[in-house]
JSON list of C-alpha atoms in Angstrom, two decimals:
[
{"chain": "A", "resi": 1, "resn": "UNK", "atom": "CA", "xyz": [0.00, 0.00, 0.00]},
{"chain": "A", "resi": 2, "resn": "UNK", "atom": "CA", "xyz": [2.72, 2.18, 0.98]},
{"chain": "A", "resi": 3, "resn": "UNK", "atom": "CA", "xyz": [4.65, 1.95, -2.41]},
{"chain": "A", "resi": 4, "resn": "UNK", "atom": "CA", "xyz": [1.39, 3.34, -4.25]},
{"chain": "A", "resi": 5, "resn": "UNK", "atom": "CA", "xyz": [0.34, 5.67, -2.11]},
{"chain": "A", "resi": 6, "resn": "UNK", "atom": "CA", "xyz": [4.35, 6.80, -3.30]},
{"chain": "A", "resi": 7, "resn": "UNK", "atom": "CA", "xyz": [3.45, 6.47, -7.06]},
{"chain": "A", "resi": 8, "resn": "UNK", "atom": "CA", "xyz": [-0.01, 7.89, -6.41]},
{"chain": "A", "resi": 9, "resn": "UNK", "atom": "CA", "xyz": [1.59, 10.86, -5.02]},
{"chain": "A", "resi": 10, "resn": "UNK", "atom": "CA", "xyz": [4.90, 11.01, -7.80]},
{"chain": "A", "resi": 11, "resn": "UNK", "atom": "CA", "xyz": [1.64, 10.92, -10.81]},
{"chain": "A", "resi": 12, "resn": "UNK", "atom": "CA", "xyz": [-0.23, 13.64, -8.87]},
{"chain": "A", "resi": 13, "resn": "UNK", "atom": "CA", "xyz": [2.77, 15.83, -8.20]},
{"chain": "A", "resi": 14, "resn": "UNK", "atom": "CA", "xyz": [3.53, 15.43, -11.88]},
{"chain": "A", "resi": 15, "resn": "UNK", "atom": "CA", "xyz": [0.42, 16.30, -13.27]},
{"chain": "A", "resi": 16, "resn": "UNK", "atom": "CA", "xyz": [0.50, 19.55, -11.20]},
{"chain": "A", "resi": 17, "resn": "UNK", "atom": "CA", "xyz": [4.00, 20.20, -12.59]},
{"chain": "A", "resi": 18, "resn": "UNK", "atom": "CA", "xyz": [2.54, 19.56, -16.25]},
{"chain": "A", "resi": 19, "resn": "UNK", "atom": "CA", "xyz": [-0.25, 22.58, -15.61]},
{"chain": "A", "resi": 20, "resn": "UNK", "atom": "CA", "xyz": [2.01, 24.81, -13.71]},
{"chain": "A", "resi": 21, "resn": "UNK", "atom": "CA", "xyz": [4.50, 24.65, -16.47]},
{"chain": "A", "resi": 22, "resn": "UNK", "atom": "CA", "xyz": [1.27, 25.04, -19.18]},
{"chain": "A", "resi": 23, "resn": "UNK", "atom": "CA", "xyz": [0.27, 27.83, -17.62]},
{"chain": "A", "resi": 24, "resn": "UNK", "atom": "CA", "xyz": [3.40, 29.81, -17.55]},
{"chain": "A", "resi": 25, "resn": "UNK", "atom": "CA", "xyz": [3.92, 29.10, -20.75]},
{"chain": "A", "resi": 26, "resn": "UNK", "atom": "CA", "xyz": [0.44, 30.17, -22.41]},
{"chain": "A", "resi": 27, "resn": "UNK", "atom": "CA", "xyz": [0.79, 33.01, -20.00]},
{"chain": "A", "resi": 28, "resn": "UNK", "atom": "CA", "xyz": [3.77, 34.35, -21.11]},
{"chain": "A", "resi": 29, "resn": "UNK", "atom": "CA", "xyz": [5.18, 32.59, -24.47]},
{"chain": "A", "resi": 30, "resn": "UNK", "atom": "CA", "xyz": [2.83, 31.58, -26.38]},
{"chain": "A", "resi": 31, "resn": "UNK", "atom": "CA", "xyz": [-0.61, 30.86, -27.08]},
{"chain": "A", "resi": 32, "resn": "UNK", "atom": "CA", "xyz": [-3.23, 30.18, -29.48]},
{"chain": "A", "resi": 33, "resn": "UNK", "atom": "CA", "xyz": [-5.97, 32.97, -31.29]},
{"chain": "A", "resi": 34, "resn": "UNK", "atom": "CA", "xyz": [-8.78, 33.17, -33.35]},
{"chain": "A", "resi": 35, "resn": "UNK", "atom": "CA", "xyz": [-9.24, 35.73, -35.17]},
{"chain": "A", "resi": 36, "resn": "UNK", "atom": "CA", "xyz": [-12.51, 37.78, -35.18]},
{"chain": "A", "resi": 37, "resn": "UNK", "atom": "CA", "xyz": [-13.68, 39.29, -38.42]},
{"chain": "A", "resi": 38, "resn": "UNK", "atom": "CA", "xyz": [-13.33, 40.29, -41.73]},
{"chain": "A", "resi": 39, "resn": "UNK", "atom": "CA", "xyz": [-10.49, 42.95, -41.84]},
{"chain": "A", "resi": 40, "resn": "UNK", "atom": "CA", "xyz": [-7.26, 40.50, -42.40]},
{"chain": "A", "resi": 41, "resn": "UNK", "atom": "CA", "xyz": [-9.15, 39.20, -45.86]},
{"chain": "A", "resi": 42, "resn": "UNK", "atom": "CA", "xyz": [-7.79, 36.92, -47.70]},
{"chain": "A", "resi": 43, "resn": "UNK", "atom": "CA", "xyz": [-4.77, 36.54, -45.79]},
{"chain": "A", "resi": 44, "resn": "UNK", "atom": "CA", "xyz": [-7.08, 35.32, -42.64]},
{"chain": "A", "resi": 45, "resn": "UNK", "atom": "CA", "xyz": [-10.25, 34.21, -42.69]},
{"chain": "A", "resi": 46, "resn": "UNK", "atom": "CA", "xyz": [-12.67, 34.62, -39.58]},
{"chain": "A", "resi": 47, "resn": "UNK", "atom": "CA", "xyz": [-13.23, 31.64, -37.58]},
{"chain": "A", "resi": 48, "resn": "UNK", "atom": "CA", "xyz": [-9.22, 30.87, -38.22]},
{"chain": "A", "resi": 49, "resn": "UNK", "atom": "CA", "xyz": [-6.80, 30.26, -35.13]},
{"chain": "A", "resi": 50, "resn": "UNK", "atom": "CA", "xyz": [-3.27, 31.35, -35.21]},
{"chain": "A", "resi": 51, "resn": "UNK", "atom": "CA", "xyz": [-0.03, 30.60, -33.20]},
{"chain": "A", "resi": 52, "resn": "UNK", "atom": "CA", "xyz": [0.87, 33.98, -31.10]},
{"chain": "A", "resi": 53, "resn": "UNK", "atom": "CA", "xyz": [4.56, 33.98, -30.27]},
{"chain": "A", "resi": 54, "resn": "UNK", "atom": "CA", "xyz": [4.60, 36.33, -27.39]},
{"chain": "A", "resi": 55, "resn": "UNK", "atom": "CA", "xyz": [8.52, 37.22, -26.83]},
{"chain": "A", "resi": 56, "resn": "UNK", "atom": "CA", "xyz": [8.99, 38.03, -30.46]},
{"chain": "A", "resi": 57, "resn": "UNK", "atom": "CA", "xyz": [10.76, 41.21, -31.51]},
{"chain": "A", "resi": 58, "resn": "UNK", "atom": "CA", "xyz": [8.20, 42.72, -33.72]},
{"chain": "A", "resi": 59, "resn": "UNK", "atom": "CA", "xyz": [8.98, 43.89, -37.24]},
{"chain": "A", "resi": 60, "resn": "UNK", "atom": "CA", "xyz": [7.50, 45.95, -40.15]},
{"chain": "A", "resi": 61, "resn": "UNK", "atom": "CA", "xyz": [4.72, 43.78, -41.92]},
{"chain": "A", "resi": 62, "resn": "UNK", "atom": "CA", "xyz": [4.31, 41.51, -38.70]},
{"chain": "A", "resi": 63, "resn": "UNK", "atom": "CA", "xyz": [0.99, 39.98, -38.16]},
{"chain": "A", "resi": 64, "resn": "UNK", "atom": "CA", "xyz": [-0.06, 41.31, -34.18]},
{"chain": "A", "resi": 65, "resn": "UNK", "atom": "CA", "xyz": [-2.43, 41.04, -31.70]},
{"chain": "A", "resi": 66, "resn": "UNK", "atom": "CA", "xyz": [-3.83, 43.94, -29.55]},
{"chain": "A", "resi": 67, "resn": "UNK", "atom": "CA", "xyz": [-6.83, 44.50, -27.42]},
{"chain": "A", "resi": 68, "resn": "UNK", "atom": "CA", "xyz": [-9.68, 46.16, -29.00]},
{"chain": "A", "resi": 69, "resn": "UNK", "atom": "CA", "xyz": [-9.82, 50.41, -28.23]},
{"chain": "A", "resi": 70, "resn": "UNK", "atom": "CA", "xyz": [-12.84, 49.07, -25.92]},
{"chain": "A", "resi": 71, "resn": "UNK", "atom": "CA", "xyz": [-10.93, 45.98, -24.74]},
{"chain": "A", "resi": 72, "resn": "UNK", "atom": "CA", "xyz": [-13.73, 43.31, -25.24]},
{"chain": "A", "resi": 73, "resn": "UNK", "atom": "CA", "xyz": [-11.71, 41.58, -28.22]},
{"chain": "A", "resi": 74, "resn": "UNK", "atom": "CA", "xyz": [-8.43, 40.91, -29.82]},
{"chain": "A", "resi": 75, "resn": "UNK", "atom": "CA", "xyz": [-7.89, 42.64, -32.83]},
{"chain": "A", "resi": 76, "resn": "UNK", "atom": "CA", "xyz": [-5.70, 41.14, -35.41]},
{"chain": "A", "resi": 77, "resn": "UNK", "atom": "CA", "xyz": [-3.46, 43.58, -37.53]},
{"chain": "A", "resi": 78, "resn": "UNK", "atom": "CA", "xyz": [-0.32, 44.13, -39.44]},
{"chain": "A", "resi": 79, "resn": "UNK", "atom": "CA", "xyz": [2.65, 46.35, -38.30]},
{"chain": "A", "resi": 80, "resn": "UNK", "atom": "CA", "xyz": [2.80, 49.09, -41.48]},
{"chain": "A", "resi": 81, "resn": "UNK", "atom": "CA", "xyz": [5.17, 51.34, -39.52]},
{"chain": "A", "resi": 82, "resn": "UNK", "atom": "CA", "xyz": [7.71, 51.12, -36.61]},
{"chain": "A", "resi": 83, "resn": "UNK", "atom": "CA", "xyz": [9.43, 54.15, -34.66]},
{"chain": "A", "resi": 84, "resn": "UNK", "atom": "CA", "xyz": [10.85, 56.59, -37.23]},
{"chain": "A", "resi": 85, "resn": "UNK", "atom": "CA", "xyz": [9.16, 55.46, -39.79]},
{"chain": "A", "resi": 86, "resn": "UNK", "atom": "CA", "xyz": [7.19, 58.32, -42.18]},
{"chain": "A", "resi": 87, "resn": "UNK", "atom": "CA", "xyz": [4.33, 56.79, -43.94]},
{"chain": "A", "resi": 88, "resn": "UNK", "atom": "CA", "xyz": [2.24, 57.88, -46.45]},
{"chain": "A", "resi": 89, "resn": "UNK", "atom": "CA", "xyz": [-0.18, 56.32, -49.16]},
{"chain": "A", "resi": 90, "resn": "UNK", "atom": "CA", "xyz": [-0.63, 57.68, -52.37]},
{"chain": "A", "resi": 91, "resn": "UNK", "atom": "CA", "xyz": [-2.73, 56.51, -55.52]},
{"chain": "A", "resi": 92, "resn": "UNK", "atom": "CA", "xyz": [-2.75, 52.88, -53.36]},
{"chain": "A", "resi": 93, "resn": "UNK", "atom": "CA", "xyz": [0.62, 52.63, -52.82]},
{"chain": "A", "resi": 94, "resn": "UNK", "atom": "CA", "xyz": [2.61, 52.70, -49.40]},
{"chain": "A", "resi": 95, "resn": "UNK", "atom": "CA", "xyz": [5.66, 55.13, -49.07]},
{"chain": "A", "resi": 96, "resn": "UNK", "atom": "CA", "xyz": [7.57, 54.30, -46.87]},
{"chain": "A", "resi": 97, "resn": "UNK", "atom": "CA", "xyz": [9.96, 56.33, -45.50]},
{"chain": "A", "resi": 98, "resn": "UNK", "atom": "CA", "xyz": [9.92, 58.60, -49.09]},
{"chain": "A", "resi": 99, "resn": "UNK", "atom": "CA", "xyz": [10.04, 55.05, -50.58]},
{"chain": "A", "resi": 100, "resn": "UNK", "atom": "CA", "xyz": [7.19, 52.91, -52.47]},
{"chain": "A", "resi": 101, "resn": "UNK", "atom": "CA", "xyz": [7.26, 49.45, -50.58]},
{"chain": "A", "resi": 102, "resn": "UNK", "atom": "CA", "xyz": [5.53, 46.57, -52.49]},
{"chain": "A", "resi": 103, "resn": "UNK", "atom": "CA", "xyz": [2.57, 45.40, -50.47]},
{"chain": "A", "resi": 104, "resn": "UNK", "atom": "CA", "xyz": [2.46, 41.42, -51.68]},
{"chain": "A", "resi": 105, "resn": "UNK", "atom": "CA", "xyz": [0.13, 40.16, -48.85]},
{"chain": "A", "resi": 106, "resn": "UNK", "atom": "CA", "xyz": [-2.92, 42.62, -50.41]},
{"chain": "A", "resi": 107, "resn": "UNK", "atom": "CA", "xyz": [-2.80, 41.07, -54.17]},
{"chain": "A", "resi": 108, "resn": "UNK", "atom": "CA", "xyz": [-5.56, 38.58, -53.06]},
{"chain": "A", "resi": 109, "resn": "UNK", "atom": "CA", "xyz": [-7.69, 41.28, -51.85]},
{"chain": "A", "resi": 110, "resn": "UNK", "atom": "CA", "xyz": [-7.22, 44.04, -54.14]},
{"chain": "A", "resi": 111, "resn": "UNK", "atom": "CA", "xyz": [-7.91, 41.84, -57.33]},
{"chain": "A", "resi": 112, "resn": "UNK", "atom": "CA", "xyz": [-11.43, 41.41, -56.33]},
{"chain": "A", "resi": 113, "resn": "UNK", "atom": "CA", "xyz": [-11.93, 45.45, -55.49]},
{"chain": "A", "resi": 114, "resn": "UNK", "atom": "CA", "xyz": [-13.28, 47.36, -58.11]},
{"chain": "A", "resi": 115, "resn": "UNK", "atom": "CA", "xyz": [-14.39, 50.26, -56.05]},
{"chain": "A", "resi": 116, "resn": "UNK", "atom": "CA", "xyz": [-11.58, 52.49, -56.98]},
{"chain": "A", "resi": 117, "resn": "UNK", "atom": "CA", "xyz": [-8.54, 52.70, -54.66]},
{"chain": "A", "resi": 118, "resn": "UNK", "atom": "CA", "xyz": [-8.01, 49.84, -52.39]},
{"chain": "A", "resi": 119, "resn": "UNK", "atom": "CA", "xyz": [-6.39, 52.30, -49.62]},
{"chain": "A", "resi": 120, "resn": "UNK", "atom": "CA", "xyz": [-7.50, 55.45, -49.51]},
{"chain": "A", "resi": 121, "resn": "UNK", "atom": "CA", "xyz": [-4.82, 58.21, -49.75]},
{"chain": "A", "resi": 122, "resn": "UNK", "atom": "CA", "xyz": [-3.74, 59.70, -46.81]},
{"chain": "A", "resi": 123, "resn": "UNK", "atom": "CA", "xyz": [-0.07, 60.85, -45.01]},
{"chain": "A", "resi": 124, "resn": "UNK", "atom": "CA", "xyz": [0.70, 60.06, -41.31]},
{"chain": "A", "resi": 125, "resn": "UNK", "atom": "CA", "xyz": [0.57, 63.79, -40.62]},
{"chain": "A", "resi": 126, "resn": "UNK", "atom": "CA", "xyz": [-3.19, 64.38, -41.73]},
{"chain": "A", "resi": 127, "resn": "UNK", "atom": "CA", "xyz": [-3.84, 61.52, -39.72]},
{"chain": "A", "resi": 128, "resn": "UNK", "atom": "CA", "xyz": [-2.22, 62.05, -36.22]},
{"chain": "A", "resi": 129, "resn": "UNK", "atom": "CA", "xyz": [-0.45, 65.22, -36.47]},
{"chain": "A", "resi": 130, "resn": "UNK", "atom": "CA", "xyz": [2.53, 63.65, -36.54]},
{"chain": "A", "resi": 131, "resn": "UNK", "atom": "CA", "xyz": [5.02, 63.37, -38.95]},
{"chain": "A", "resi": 132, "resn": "UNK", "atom": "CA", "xyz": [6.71, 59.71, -38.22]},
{"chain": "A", "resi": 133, "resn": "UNK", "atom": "CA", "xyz": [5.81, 56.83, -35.86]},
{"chain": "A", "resi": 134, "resn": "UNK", "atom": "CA", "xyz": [6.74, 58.14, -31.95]},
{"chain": "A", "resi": 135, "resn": "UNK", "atom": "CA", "xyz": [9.39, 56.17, -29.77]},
{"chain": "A", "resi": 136, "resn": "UNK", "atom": "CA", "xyz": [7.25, 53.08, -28.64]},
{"chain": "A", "resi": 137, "resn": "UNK", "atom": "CA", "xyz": [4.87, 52.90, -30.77]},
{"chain": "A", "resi": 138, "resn": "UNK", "atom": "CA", "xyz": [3.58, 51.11, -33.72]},
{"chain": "A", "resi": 139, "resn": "UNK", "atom": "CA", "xyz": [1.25, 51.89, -36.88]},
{"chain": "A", "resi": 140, "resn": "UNK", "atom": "CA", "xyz": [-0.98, 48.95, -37.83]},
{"chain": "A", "resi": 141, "resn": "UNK", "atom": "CA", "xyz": [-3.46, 48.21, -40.51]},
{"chain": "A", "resi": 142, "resn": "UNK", "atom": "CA", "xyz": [-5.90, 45.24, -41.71]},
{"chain": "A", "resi": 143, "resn": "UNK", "atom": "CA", "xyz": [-4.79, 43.81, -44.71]},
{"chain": "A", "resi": 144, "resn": "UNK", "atom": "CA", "xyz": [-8.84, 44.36, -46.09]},
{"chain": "A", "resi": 145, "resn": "UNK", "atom": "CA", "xyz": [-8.59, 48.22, -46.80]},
{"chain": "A", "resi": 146, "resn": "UNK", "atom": "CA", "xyz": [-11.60, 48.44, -46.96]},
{"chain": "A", "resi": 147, "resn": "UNK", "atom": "CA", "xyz": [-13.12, 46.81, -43.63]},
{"chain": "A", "resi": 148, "resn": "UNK", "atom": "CA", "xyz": [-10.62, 47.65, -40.97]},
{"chain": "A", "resi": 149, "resn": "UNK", "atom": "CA", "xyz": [-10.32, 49.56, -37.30]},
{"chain": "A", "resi": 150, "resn": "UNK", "atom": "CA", "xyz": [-7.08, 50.22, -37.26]},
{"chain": "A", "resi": 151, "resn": "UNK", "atom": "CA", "xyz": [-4.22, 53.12, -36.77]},
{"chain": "A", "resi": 152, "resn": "UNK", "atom": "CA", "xyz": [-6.12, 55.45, -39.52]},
{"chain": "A", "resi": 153, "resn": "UNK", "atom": "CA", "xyz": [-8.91, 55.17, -37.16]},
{"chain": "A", "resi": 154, "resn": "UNK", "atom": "CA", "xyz": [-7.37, 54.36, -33.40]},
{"chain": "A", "resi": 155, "resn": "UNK", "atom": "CA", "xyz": [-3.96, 55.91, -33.81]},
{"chain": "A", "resi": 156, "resn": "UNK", "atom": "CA", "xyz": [-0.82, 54.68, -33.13]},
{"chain": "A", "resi": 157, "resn": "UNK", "atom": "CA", "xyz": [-0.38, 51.58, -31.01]},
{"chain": "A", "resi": 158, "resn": "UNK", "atom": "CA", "xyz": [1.92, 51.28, -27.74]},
{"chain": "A", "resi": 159, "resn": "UNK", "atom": "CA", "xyz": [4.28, 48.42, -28.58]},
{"chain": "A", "resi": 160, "resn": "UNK", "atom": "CA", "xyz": [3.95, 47.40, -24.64]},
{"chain": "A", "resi": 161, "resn": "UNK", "atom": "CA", "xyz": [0.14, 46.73, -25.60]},
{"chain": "A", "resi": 162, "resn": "UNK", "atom": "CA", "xyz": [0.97, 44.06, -28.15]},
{"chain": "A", "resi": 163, "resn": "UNK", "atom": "CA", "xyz": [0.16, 40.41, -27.57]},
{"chain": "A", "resi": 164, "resn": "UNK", "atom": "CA", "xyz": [2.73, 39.96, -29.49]},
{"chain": "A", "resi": 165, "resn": "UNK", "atom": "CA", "xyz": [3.79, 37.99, -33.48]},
{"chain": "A", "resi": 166, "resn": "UNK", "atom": "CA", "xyz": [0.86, 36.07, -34.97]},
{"chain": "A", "resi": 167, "resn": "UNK", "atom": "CA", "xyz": [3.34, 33.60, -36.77]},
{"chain": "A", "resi": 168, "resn": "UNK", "atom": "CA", "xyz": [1.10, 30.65, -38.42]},
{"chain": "A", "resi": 169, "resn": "UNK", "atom": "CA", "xyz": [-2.44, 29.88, -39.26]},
{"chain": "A", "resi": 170, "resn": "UNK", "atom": "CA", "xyz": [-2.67, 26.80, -36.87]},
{"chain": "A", "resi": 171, "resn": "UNK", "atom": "CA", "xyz": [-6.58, 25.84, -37.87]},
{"chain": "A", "resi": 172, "resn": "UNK", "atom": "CA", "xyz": [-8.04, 24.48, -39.75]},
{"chain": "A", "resi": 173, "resn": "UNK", "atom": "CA", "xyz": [-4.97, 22.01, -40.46]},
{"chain": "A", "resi": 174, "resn": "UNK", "atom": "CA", "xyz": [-5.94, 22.88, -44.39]},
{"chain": "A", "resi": 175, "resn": "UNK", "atom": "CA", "xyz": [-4.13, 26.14, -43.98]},
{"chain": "A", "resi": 176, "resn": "UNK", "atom": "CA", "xyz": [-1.82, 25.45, -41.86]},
{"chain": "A", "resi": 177, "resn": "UNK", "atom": "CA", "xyz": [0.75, 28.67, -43.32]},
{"chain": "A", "resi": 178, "resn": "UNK", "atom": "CA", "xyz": [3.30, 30.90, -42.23]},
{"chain": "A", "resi": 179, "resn": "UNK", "atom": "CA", "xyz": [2.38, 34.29, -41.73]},
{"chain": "A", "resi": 180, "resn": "UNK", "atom": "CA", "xyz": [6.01, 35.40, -42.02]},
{"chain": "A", "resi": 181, "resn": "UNK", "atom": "CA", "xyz": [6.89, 38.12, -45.02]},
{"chain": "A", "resi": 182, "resn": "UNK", "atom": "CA", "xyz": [9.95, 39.06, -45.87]},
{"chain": "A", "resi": 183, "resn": "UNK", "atom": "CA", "xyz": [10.81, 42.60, -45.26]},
{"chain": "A", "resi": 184, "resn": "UNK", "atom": "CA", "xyz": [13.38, 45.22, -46.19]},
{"chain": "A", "resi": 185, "resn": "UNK", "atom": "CA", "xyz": [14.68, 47.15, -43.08]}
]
């Protein structure tokens, strides 16, 4: 009796071990979203769950997560400009820094817009006042134009208040992808 009463006690001890160590990690590593919505079309689809990498050292053209502006929901976005940055779009193309950046991930979406330009023109000055990205702080957009909240609407976003790097579509296993896109710093 004595000797599983021991082995009782090793299997309970490691089971607690198992969820102590899952719930560090969710908490602060990693953990699993779905995203909510229409304005990451067609690069996510709603109802779709992602892998969010929480320690990542966010980039331009990241895939993030951030609390709603009323905090009931997780928005899903992409990082258009970091600290520094100037950003302006003209006749639907981004410049970036007095550069035009190619914008691959929108190809799927803009083919099937006909209602003129895909993103509306506007410079990071009319918008905000200012005239690049403040020290901690990130501009984000949907990758649907047309149908997001994002910085043109909420401003720019603390980089603290990040979730953090939405790296893969996780679900359904059909799309399992990378969400990764290869910038030019």
């Amino acid at each position: 009796m004595k000797h599983f009463l021991s082995e009782a006690f090793e299997f309970i001890v490691s089971i607690v071990i198992g969820i102590a160590v899952a719930i560090l990690l969710t908490t602060f590593v990693f953990q699993q979203v779905q995203v909510d919505g229409h304005s990451m079309d067609n690069t996510l689809q709603d109802g779709e769950r992602l892998f969010l990498w929480k320690l990542a050292k966010i980039n331009r053209f990241d895939v993030v997560v951030l609390d709603s502006p009323d905090k009931t929901k997780l928005f899903v976005k992409r990082v258009i400009g970091m600290p520094g940055d100037s950003i302006e779009f003209k006749d639907d193309q981004l410049i970036l820094n007095g550069q035009v950046v190619a914008e691959p991930y929108l190809d799927s979406k803009k083919s099937e817009y006909t209602g003129g330009k895909f993103t509306e023109d506007f410079s990071l000055e009319e918008l905000t006042g200012e005239s690049t990205v403040p020290e901690g702080k990130v501009f984000v957009m949907g990758d649907n134009r047309q149908n997001s909240t994002d910085s043109r609407v909420i401003g720019f976003v603390d980089m603290d208040a990040l979730h953090g790097q939405a790296t893969h579509i996780i679900w359904p296993l059909s799309e399992f992808s990378s969400l990764s896109v290869d910038s030019k710093d």
